[in-house]
Tab-separated table of C-alpha atoms and ligand atoms in Angstrom:
chain	number	residue	atom	x	y	z
A	1	UNK	CA	-40.189	-9.536	-21.081
A	2	UNK	CA	-42.117	-12.185	-19.527
A	3	UNK	CA	-41.025	-11.358	-15.926
A	4	UNK	CA	-41.643	-7.655	-16.628
A	5	UNK	CA	-45.309	-8.491	-17.760
A	6	UNK	CA	-45.770	-10.627	-14.658
A	7	UNK	CA	-44.526	-7.740	-12.298
A	8	UNK	CA	-47.116	-5.409	-14.084
A	9	UNK	CA	-49.828	-7.711	-13.943
A	10	UNK	CA	-49.332	-8.211	-10.265
A	11	UNK	CA	-49.808	-4.438	-9.884
A	12	UNK	CA	-53.053	-4.519	-11.504
A	13	UNK	CA	-54.324	-7.695	-9.659
A	14	UNK	CA	-57.419	-7.745	-7.424
A	15	UNK	CA	-55.419	-9.804	-4.900
A	16	UNK	CA	-52.989	-6.962	-4.522
A	17	UNK	CA	-55.600	-4.500	-4.166
A	18	UNK	CA	-57.115	-6.491	-1.345
A	19	UNK	CA	-53.711	-7.039	0.171
A	20	UNK	CA	-52.944	-3.214	0.209
A	21	UNK	CA	-56.474	-2.468	1.721
A	22	UNK	CA	-55.866	-5.005	4.480
A	23	UNK	CA	-52.524	-3.583	5.164
A	24	UNK	CA	-54.098	-0.150	5.512
A	25	UNK	CA	-56.339	-1.528	8.173
A	26	UNK	CA	-53.791	-3.373	10.143
A	27	UNK	CA	-51.453	-0.436	10.065
A	28	UNK	CA	-54.019	1.895	11.488
A	29	UNK	CA	-55.051	-0.669	14.039
A	30	UNK	CA	-51.610	-1.129	15.399
A	31	UNK	CA	-50.508	2.511	15.237
A	32	UNK	CA	-53.770	3.592	16.975
A	33	UNK	CA	-53.141	1.274	19.795
A	34	UNK	CA	-49.779	2.756	20.129
A	35	UNK	CA	-51.264	6.290	20.391
A	36	UNK	CA	-53.707	5.221	22.762
A	37	UNK	CA	-50.940	3.919	25.040
A	38	UNK	CA	-49.448	7.307	24.992
A	39	UNK	CA	-46.499	6.385	22.702
A	40	UNK	CA	-44.923	8.875	20.355
A	41	UNK	CA	-44.338	8.261	16.636
A	42	UNK	CA	-40.796	8.941	15.354
A	43	UNK	CA	-39.947	9.265	11.656
A	44	UNK	CA	-37.595	6.592	10.378
A	45	UNK	CA	-33.816	6.885	10.179
A	46	UNK	CA	-32.610	5.590	6.743
A	47	UNK	CA	-28.762	6.138	6.684
A	48	UNK	CA	-26.490	6.476	9.679
A	49	UNK	CA	-22.864	5.677	10.510
A	50	UNK	CA	-24.262	2.670	12.679
A	51	UNK	CA	-26.977	0.288	12.279
A	52	UNK	CA	-28.072	-3.087	13.792
A	53	UNK	CA	-25.249	-5.641	13.422
A	54	UNK	CA	-27.792	-8.446	13.122
A	55	UNK	CA	-27.420	-11.992	14.127
A	56	UNK	CA	-26.986	-13.308	10.648
A	57	UNK	CA	-24.801	-12.616	7.491
A	58	UNK	CA	-26.187	-10.482	4.988
A	59	UNK	CA	-24.447	-8.632	1.953
A	60	UNK	CA	-23.041	-5.286	2.996
A	61	UNK	CA	-25.082	-2.360	1.969
A	62	UNK	CA	-23.529	1.192	2.597
A	63	UNK	CA	-23.319	4.566	0.642
A	64	UNK	CA	-20.641	7.234	0.629
A	65	UNK	CA	-21.578	10.627	1.737
A	66	UNK	CA	-18.463	12.638	0.919
A	67	UNK	CA	-15.745	11.088	3.321
A	68	UNK	CA	-18.303	9.485	5.414
A	69	UNK	CA	-19.533	5.842	5.136
A	70	UNK	CA	-23.358	5.493	5.898
A	71	UNK	CA	-24.948	2.302	6.569
A	72	UNK	CA	-28.512	1.662	5.286
A	73	UNK	CA	-30.679	1.008	8.208
A	74	UNK	CA	-31.121	-2.719	9.006
A	75	UNK	CA	-33.218	-2.069	11.968
A	76	UNK	CA	-33.582	1.019	14.277
A	77	UNK	CA	-32.683	-0.633	17.523
A	78	UNK	CA	-29.755	1.581	18.436
A	79	UNK	CA	-31.509	4.593	17.403
A	80	UNK	CA	-34.550	3.538	19.497
A	81	UNK	CA	-32.388	3.354	22.469
A	82	UNK	CA	-30.793	6.733	22.019
A	83	UNK	CA	-34.200	8.301	21.376
A	84	UNK	CA	-35.314	7.011	24.775
A	85	UNK	CA	-32.672	9.493	26.282
A	86	UNK	CA	-35.429	12.373	25.378
A	87	UNK	CA	-37.604	11.034	28.511
A	88	UNK	CA	-40.358	9.729	26.297
A	89	UNK	CA	-42.077	6.817	27.794
A	90	UNK	CA	-42.735	5.021	24.594
A	91	UNK	CA	-41.904	5.328	20.810
A	92	UNK	CA	-42.976	3.704	17.588
A	93	UNK	CA	-41.682	4.021	14.019
A	94	UNK	CA	-42.749	2.532	10.634
A	95	UNK	CA	-39.317	1.662	9.768
A	96	UNK	CA	-38.011	0.764	6.298
A	97	UNK	CA	-35.168	-1.632	6.747
A	98	UNK	CA	-32.586	-2.779	4.001
A	99	UNK	CA	-31.132	-6.204	4.685
A	100	UNK	CA	-29.356	-7.676	1.681
A	101	UNK	CA	-30.278	-11.170	2.468
A	102	UNK	CA	-28.257	-14.008	0.780
A	103	UNK	CA	-30.129	-15.205	-2.338
A	104	UNK	CA	-30.895	-18.542	-0.749
A	105	UNK	CA	-33.336	-16.787	1.425
A	106	UNK	CA	-35.557	-16.196	-1.559
A	107	UNK	CA	-37.391	-19.394	-1.128
A	108	UNK	CA	-38.255	-19.164	2.565
A	109	UNK	CA	-41.494	-17.343	1.448
A	110	UNK	CA	-40.826	-14.694	4.251
A	111	UNK	CA	-37.608	-12.852	3.181
A	112	UNK	CA	-37.395	-9.601	1.247
A	113	UNK	CA	-34.319	-7.340	0.992
A	114	UNK	CA	-36.346	-4.330	1.617
A	115	UNK	CA	-39.201	-4.511	4.072
A	116	UNK	CA	-40.759	-2.352	6.953
A	117	UNK	CA	-41.138	-2.905	10.676
A	118	UNK	CA	-43.643	-1.629	13.093
A	119	UNK	CA	-40.820	-0.989	15.587
A	120	UNK	CA	-41.393	0.113	19.154
A	121	UNK	CA	-39.666	0.689	22.580
A	122	UNK	CA	-40.905	1.291	25.990
A	123	UNK	CA	-39.100	2.766	28.650
A	124	UNK	CA	-38.700	0.793	32.129
A	125	UNK	CA	-40.717	-2.003	30.803
A	126	UNK	CA	-39.919	-5.830	31.222
A	127	UNK	CA	-40.153	-8.474	28.649
A	128	UNK	CA	-43.615	-9.673	30.038
A	129	UNK	CA	-44.987	-5.985	29.509
A	130	UNK	CA	-43.973	-5.943	25.990
A	131	UNK	CA	-45.252	-9.492	25.384
A	132	UNK	CA	-48.640	-8.908	26.665
A	133	UNK	CA	-48.724	-5.515	24.811
A	134	UNK	CA	-47.676	-7.175	21.384
A	135	UNK	CA	-50.361	-9.971	21.733
A	136	UNK	CA	-52.860	-7.333	22.206
A	137	UNK	CA	-51.763	-5.470	19.187
A	138	UNK	CA	-51.726	-8.664	16.957
A	139	UNK	CA	-55.150	-9.720	18.276
A	140	UNK	CA	-56.741	-6.294	17.779
A	141	UNK	CA	-55.293	-6.139	14.283
A	142	UNK	CA	-56.766	-9.648	13.431
A	143	UNK	CA	-60.102	-8.567	14.776
A	144	UNK	CA	-60.306	-5.376	12.848
A	145	UNK	CA	-59.094	-7.071	9.606
A	146	UNK	CA	-61.687	-9.867	9.845
A	147	UNK	CA	-64.520	-7.318	10.745
A	148	UNK	CA	-63.599	-4.979	7.874
A	149	UNK	CA	-62.327	-7.197	4.978
A	150	UNK	CA	-64.525	-10.236	4.641
A	151	UNK	CA	-64.403	-9.775	0.774
A	152	UNK	CA	-60.547	-9.462	0.576
A	153	UNK	CA	-60.039	-12.432	2.645
A	154	UNK	CA	-62.178	-14.512	0.643
A	155	UNK	CA	-60.367	-13.543	-2.576
A	156	UNK	CA	-57.358	-15.010	-0.624
A	157	UNK	CA	-59.432	-17.980	0.371
A	158	UNK	CA	-58.548	-17.039	4.112
A	159	UNK	CA	-60.420	-18.015	7.163
A	160	UNK	CA	-58.817	-15.869	10.039
A	161	UNK	CA	-59.022	-17.289	13.441
A	162	UNK	CA	-58.663	-14.862	16.518
A	163	UNK	CA	-56.057	-16.442	18.948
A	164	UNK	CA	-56.707	-16.395	22.693
A	165	UNK	CA	-54.172	-14.687	24.842
A	166	UNK	CA	-51.652	-15.159	26.625
A	167	UNK	CA	-50.108	-17.206	23.532
A	168	UNK	CA	-48.206	-20.312	24.558
A	169	UNK	CA	-44.489	-19.860	25.390
A	170	UNK	CA	-41.559	-22.022	24.676
A	171	UNK	CA	-37.950	-21.738	25.482
A	172	UNK	CA	-35.605	-21.966	22.404
A	173	UNK	CA	-33.270	-24.433	24.116
A	174	UNK	CA	-35.898	-26.894	24.645
A	175	UNK	CA	-37.282	-26.610	21.199
A	176	UNK	CA	-33.673	-27.095	19.801
A	177	UNK	CA	-33.186	-30.200	22.027
A	178	UNK	CA	-36.572	-31.658	20.806
A	179	UNK	CA	-36.613	-30.683	17.097
A	180	UNK	CA	-32.976	-29.829	16.243
A	181	UNK	CA	-31.893	-26.726	14.398
A	182	UNK	CA	-35.018	-26.662	12.127
A	183	UNK	CA	-37.332	-26.097	15.435
A	184	UNK	CA	-38.867	-22.934	13.966
A	185	UNK	CA	-40.260	-24.507	10.932
A	186	UNK	CA	-41.547	-27.313	12.869
A	187	UNK	CA	-43.115	-25.392	15.497
A	188	UNK	CA	-44.777	-23.012	13.223
A	189	UNK	CA	-46.098	-25.823	10.931
A	190	UNK	CA	-47.613	-27.582	13.870
A	191	UNK	CA	-49.144	-24.656	15.747
A	192	UNK	CA	-52.578	-23.683	15.419
A	193	UNK	CA	-52.276	-20.240	16.828
A	194	UNK	CA	-49.218	-17.716	17.364
A	195	UNK	CA	-46.610	-18.820	19.967
A	196	UNK	CA	-43.848	-17.189	21.865
A	197	UNK	CA	-40.250	-18.462	21.862
A	198	UNK	CA	-38.012	-16.872	24.312
A	199	UNK	CA	-34.472	-16.994	25.331
A	200	UNK	CA	-32.447	-16.782	22.098
A	201	UNK	CA	-28.513	-16.356	22.214
A	202	UNK	CA	-28.149	-13.184	19.679
A	203	UNK	CA	-27.208	-9.541	19.318
A	204	UNK	CA	-25.358	-7.750	22.317
A	205	UNK	CA	-28.326	-5.411	22.930
A	206	UNK	CA	-30.682	-8.204	24.046
A	207	UNK	CA	-30.417	-8.342	27.819
A	208	UNK	CA	-28.821	-11.329	29.514
A	209	UNK	CA	-30.752	-12.605	32.665
A	210	UNK	CA	-28.542	-10.917	35.435
A	211	UNK	CA	-28.522	-14.032	37.630
A	212	UNK	CA	-28.374	-16.571	35.014
A	213	UNK	CA	-25.610	-15.882	32.411
A	214	UNK	CA	-26.308	-17.606	28.981
A	215	UNK	CA	-30.150	-17.076	29.433
A	216	UNK	CA	-31.554	-14.049	27.562
A	217	UNK	CA	-34.655	-11.841	28.123
A	218	UNK	CA	-35.876	-11.745	24.454
A	219	UNK	CA	-38.922	-13.177	22.781
A	220	UNK	CA	-40.217	-13.794	19.268
A	221	UNK	CA	-43.706	-14.482	18.114
A	222	UNK	CA	-43.888	-17.564	15.617
A	223	UNK	CA	-47.051	-17.323	13.518
A	224	UNK	CA	-48.884	-20.782	12.959
A	225	UNK	CA	-49.558	-22.722	9.795
A	226	UNK	CA	-45.932	-22.495	8.715
A	227	UNK	CA	-45.806	-18.684	8.456
A	228	UNK	CA	-42.870	-18.499	10.703
A	229	UNK	CA	-41.348	-15.694	12.684
A	230	UNK	CA	-43.377	-12.383	12.981
A	231	UNK	CA	-41.939	-10.250	15.571
A	232	UNK	CA	-38.525	-10.306	17.679
A	233	UNK	CA	-38.129	-8.138	20.848
A	234	UNK	CA	-36.209	-7.998	23.968
A	235	UNK	CA	-35.424	-6.237	27.263
A	236	UNK	CA	-32.342	-4.126	26.355
A	237	UNK	CA	-28.816	-3.977	27.866
A	238	UNK	CA	-28.337	-0.276	28.715
A	239	UNK	CA	-25.437	-0.078	31.139
A	240	UNK	CA	-22.069	0.807	29.547
A	241	UNK	CA	-20.098	-2.024	31.199
A	242	UNK	CA	-22.600	-4.598	30.196
A	243	UNK	CA	-22.747	-3.401	26.739
A	244	UNK	CA	-19.060	-3.604	26.434
A	245	UNK	CA	-19.188	-6.941	27.912
A	246	UNK	CA	-21.662	-8.251	25.530
A	247	UNK	CA	-20.037	-6.840	22.613
A	248	UNK	CA	-16.787	-8.488	23.424
A	249	UNK	CA	-18.705	-11.912	24.065
A	250	UNK	CA	-20.131	-11.556	20.607
A	251	UNK	CA	-16.549	-10.797	19.198
A	252	UNK	CA	-17.598	-7.480	17.657
A	253	UNK	CA	-15.298	-4.658	16.517
A	254	UNK	CA	-16.415	-1.861	18.768
A	255	UNK	CA	-14.678	0.851	16.704
A	256	UNK	CA	-17.828	1.717	14.517
A	257	UNK	CA	-19.961	2.032	17.557
A	258	UNK	CA	-17.956	4.922	19.303
A	259	UNK	CA	-20.767	7.436	19.452
A	260	UNK	CA	-23.412	5.003	20.634
A	261	UNK	CA	-20.939	3.629	23.276
A	262	UNK	CA	-20.153	7.305	24.314
A	263	UNK	CA	-23.949	7.857	24.877
A	264	UNK	CA	-23.992	4.716	27.166
A	265	UNK	CA	-20.947	5.862	28.945
A	266	UNK	CA	-22.545	9.157	29.479
A	267	UNK	CA	-25.424	7.359	31.258
A	268	UNK	CA	-27.860	8.402	28.579
A	269	UNK	CA	-29.273	4.953	27.660
A	270	UNK	CA	-32.156	3.955	29.932
A	271	UNK	CA	-33.846	0.551	30.590
A	272	UNK	CA	-36.345	-0.296	28.199
A	273	UNK	CA	-37.863	-3.327	26.335
A	274	UNK	CA	-39.287	-3.428	22.811
A	275	UNK	CA	-39.852	-5.266	19.663
A	276	UNK	CA	-40.669	-4.970	15.949
A	277	UNK	CA	-43.270	-6.731	13.896
A	278	UNK	CA	-42.451	-7.106	10.158
A	279	UNK	CA	-45.225	-5.680	8.212
A	280	UNK	CA	-44.963	-7.648	5.118
A	281	UNK	CA	-44.854	-10.849	7.340
A	282	UNK	CA	-47.956	-9.755	9.293
A	283	UNK	CA	-49.890	-9.161	6.070
A	284	UNK	CA	-48.794	-12.369	4.638
A	285	UNK	CA	-50.195	-14.316	7.512
A	286	UNK	CA	-53.165	-12.528	7.536
A	287	UNK	CA	-53.845	-13.027	3.836
A	288	UNK	CA	-52.520	-16.701	4.007
A	289	UNK	CA	-50.313	-16.106	1.021
A	290	UNK	CA	-47.806	-18.714	-0.144
A	291	UNK	CA	-44.944	-16.005	-0.529
A	292	UNK	CA	-44.438	-12.573	0.993
A	293	UNK	CA	-43.951	-11.270	-2.531
A	294	UNK	CA	-47.669	-11.727	-3.292
A	295	UNK	CA	-48.686	-8.976	-0.819
A	296	UNK	CA	-46.182	-6.402	-1.620
A	297	UNK	CA	-46.448	-4.420	-4.824
A	298	UNK	CA	-42.562	-3.872	-5.386
A	299	UNK	CA	-41.379	-6.953	-3.429
A	300	UNK	CA	-37.450	-7.379	-3.573
A	301	UNK	CA	-36.827	-11.224	-3.190
A	302	UNK	CA	-33.372	-12.297	-2.356
A	303	UNK	CA	-31.688	-13.621	-5.321
A	304	UNK	CA	-34.579	-12.672	-7.828
A	305	UNK	CA	-34.212	-10.130	-10.492
A	306	UNK	CA	-35.427	-6.752	-9.191
A	307	UNK	CA	-38.119	-5.164	-11.575
A	308	UNK	CA	-39.322	-2.193	-9.900
B	1	AMP	P1	-35.473	-8.916	13.592
B	1	AMP	O1	-35.518	-7.947	14.906
B	1	AMP	O2	-34.287	-8.961	12.882
B	1	AMP	O3	-36.044	-10.163	13.883
B	1	AMP	O4	-36.614	-8.167	12.562
B	1	AMP	C1	-37.793	-7.900	13.262
B	1	AMP	C2	-38.949	-8.373	12.216
B	1	AMP	O5	-38.835	-7.922	11.014
B	1	AMP	C3	-38.894	-10.018	12.121
B	1	AMP	O6	-39.566	-10.662	13.205
B	1	AMP	C4	-39.728	-10.065	10.782
B	1	AMP	O7	-41.090	-9.948	11.171
B	1	AMP	C5	-39.226	-8.906	10.094
B	1	AMP	N1	-38.069	-9.351	9.196
B	1	AMP	C6	-36.832	-9.457	9.470
B	1	AMP	N2	-36.149	-9.712	8.405
B	1	AMP	C7	-37.044	-9.641	7.334
B	1	AMP	C8	-36.830	-9.728	5.832
B	1	AMP	N3	-35.690	-10.137	5.319
B	1	AMP	N4	-37.924	-9.643	5.102
B	1	AMP	C9	-39.074	-9.418	5.654
B	1	AMP	N5	-39.361	-9.097	6.841
B	1	AMP	C10	-38.344	-9.273	7.696
B	2	MG	MG1	-35.896	-12.108	14.508
């Protein structure tokens, strides 16, 4: 009963009220900037035969609809690419994602099994365009939260610093050499402001540098003060032959991706770049909360009993 009492009390706490009010500001700040940029809002896809294969293992989450097996959306990356066929210049989605993260991730302070991304994609743009746009989004959201939520931030004992742009950028290979596999934690803990880390070897849809195989046109924002990764994005692979090549390179079974591959074969995928901010993670960083569950009313922490 104790854990239920705690979960109910969290719902009634001034800190949670403060967090939700900050979240409302950061979401309107971010989405307003997207609208001002001429981007169009799509509604989320929650189930589909295909979803993001991800770069790390999670427990499988699918449901049956008659004889069809539907995946719960891990991210809308493939649907973002398909939606660009409409001729829209830019799209964004407040997208609920279900990733059944392994129980040991419960202690990172930044993993949930259900979270939301502010996910966006821009036609014909390059990684540098999306990096500059993402910095503007984050800085404006920080400014708006700091201007409107002095009282709420005080409740968290949080003093928010507005970072200058462009953020400093590092290559993941250099970091790995210098700090070993734990580079993200070390970099985040020692940084005073958000930084970029580029060039990660990961999912097939993140574009490889055309003249430098093994170098990738992708980028993550790492929050300072130990809050860790806050955004991932990339320029995309969009040509049929390149997608097949990258899927093979990642040892993927192509069978489940038949319809997506057919769209690529038909020439319906277009060059684009995009990214996604984890909303709960951005809110945790802004509040300076120890664990992401403190700022999310119905947080589902990997490995922890789910109450609501
Ligand atoms: P990804 O493209 O997989 O890096 O996901 C995009 C963003 O979503 C990440 O940069 C995080 O901010 C957020 N995110 C990813 N996984 C989780 C998770 N399990 N819990 C909370 N936020 C997450
Ligand atoms: Mg990531």
